[in-house]
Coordinates of C-alpha atoms in Angstrom, one line a residue:
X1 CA 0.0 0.0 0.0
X2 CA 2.9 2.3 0.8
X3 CA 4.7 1.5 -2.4
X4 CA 1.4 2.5 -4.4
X5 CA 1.3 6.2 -2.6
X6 CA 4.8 6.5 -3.4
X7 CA 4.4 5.9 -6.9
X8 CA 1.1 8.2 -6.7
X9 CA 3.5 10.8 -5.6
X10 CA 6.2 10.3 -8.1
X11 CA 3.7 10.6 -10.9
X12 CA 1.8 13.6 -9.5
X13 CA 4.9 15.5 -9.1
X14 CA 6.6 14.9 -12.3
X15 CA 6.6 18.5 -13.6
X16 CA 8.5 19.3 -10.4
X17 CA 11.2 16.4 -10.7
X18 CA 11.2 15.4 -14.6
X19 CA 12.7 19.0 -15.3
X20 CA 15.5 19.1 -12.9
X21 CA 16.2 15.3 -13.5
X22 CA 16.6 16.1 -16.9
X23 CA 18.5 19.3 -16.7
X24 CA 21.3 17.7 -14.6
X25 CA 21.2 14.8 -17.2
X26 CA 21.2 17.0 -20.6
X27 CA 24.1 19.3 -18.2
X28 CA 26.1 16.2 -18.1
X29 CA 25.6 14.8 -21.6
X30 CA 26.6 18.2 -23.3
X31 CA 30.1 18.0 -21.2
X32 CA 30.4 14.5 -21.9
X33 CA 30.0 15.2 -25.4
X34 CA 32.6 18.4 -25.5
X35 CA 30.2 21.4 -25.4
X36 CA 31.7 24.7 -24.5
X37 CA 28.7 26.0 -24.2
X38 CA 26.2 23.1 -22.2
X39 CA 23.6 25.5 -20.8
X40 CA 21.8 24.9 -24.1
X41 CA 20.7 21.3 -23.7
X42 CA 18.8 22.1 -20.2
X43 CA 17.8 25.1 -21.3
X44 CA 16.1 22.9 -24.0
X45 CA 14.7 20.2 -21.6
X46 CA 13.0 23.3 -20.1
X47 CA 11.3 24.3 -23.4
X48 CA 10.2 21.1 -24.6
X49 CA 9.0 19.0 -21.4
X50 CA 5.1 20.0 -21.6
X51 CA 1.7 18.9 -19.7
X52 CA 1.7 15.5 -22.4
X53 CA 4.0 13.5 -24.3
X54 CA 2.6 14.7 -27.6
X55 CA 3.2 18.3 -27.1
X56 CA 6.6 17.4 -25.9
X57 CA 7.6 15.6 -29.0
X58 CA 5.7 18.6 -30.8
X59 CA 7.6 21.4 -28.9
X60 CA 10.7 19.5 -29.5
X61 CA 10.3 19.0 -33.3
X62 CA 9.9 23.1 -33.8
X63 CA 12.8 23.8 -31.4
X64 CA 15.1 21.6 -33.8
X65 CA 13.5 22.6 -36.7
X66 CA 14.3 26.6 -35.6
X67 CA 17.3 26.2 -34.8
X68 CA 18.9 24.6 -37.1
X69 CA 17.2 27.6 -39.8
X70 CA 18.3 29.7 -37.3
X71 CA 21.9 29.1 -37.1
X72 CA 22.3 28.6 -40.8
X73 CA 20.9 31.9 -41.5
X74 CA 22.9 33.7 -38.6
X75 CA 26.0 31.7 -39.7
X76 CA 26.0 32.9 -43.3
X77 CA 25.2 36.3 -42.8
X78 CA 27.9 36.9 -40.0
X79 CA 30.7 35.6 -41.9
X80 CA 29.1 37.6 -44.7
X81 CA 28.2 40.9 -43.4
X82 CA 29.6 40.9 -39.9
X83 CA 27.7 41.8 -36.8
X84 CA 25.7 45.2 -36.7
X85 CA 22.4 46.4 -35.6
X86 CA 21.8 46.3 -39.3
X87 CA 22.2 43.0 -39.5
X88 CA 20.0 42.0 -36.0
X89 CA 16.9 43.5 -38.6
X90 CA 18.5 41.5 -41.5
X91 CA 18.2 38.3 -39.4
X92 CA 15.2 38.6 -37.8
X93 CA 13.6 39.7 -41.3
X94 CA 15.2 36.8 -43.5
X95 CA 14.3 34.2 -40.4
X96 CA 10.5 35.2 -40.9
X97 CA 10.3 35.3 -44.5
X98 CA 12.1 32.2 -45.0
X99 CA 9.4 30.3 -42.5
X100 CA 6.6 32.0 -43.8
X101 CA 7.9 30.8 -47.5
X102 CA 8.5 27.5 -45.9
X103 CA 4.9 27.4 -44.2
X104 CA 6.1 27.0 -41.1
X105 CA 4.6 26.8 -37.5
X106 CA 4.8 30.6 -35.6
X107 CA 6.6 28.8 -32.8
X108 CA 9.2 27.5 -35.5
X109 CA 9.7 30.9 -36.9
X110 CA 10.3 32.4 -33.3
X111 CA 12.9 29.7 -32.7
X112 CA 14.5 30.5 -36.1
X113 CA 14.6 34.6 -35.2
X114 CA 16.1 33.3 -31.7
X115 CA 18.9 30.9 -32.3
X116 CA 19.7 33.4 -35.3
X117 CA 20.0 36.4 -33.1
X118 CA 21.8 34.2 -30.1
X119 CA 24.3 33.0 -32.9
X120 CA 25.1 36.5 -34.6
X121 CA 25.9 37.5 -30.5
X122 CA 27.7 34.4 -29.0
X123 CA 29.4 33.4 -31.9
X124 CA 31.9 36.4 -31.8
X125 CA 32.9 35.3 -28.5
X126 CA 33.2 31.4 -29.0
X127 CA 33.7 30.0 -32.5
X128 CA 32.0 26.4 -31.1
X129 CA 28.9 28.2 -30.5
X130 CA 26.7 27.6 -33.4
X131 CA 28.1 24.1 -34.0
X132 CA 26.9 23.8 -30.1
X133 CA 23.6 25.4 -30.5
X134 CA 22.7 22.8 -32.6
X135 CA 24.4 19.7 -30.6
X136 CA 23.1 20.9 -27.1
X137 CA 19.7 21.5 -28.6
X138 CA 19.7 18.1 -30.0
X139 CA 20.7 16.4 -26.5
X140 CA 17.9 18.4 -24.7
X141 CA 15.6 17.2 -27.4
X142 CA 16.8 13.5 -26.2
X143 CA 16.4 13.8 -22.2
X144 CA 13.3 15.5 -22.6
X145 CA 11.2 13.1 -25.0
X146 CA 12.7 10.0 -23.0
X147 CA 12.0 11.3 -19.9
X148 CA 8.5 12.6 -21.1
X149 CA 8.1 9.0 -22.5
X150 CA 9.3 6.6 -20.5
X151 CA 9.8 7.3 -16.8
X152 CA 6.9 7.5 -15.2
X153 CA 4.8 8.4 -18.4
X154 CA 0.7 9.6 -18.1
X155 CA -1.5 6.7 -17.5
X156 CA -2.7 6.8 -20.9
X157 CA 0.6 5.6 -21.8
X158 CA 1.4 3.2 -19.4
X159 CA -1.5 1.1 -21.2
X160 CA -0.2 1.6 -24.5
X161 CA 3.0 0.4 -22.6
X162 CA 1.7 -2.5 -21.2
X163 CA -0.3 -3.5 -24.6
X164 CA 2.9 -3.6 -26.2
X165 CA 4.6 -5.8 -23.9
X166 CA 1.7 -8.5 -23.4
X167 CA 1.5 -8.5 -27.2
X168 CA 5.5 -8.8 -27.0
X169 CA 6.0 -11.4 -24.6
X170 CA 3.5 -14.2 -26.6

């Protein structure tokens, strides 16, 4: 009976734990990995943990999506151009055209506007930063869609779960 309230707590408290769980997790994998800059992969568990699985994979998907438009766009036009406020407008404008030509989501398009602005910044300071935008990202992604779907996933789940194993274990 004990164990049961236990894992009654552990489920109803998942937004509190799965975050921090997977922050430390995404911390360690970026440093593992060689990122100079491994903020950005529990910075991305943040963003893409939502209320349900779906949403989670959803909010991933646009994150990668934007970002890697983002830092392509902010990439060329840097080493093209060079940084200015000029060039903030000229990012942000190309990053919205090119996902509205695209037909992309709004929440992709913001992505694309953000990594493009954060790479035209940090990318002065730390040649590695765009190559670890994308990396870090990509890690968050990871921890945040396993943790989302396997540890302690919604009920709804946990029968798919268990359909799958019955049907695995005949």
């Amino acid at each position: 009976m004990k164990n049961h309230r236990f894992l009654d707590f552990i489920q109803s408290s998942a937004m509190i734990w799965k975050p921090s769980l997977g922050c430390a997790l995404a911390w360690a994998i970026a440093r593992w990995a060689g990122s100079n800059h491994p903020y950005l992969a529990p910075l991305t568990v943040v963003l893409c943990l939502q209320a349900t699985p779906d949403r989670s994979v959803q909010s991933s998907w646009q994150r990668m999506v934007g970002t890697v438009i983002g830092v392509a766009i902010a990439t060329v036009i840097v080493n093209w151009v060079g940084v200015s406020a000029w060039t903030v407008g000229m990012i942000v404008f190309l990053s919205i055209l090119i996902g509205k030509q695209l037909r992309l989501d709004d929440t992709i398009i913001h992505q694309v506007g953000v990594s493009a602005i954060l790479v035209l910044v940090f990318e002065n300071h730390s040649v590695s930063y765009a190559f670890d935008r994308i990396v870090d990202t990509a890690i968050g992604i990871i921890v945040a869609i396993v943790l989302d779907l396997f540890i302690f996933p919604p009920r709804k789940n946990r029968s798919l779960f268990t359909f799958f194993a019955r049907h695995l274990s005949r």
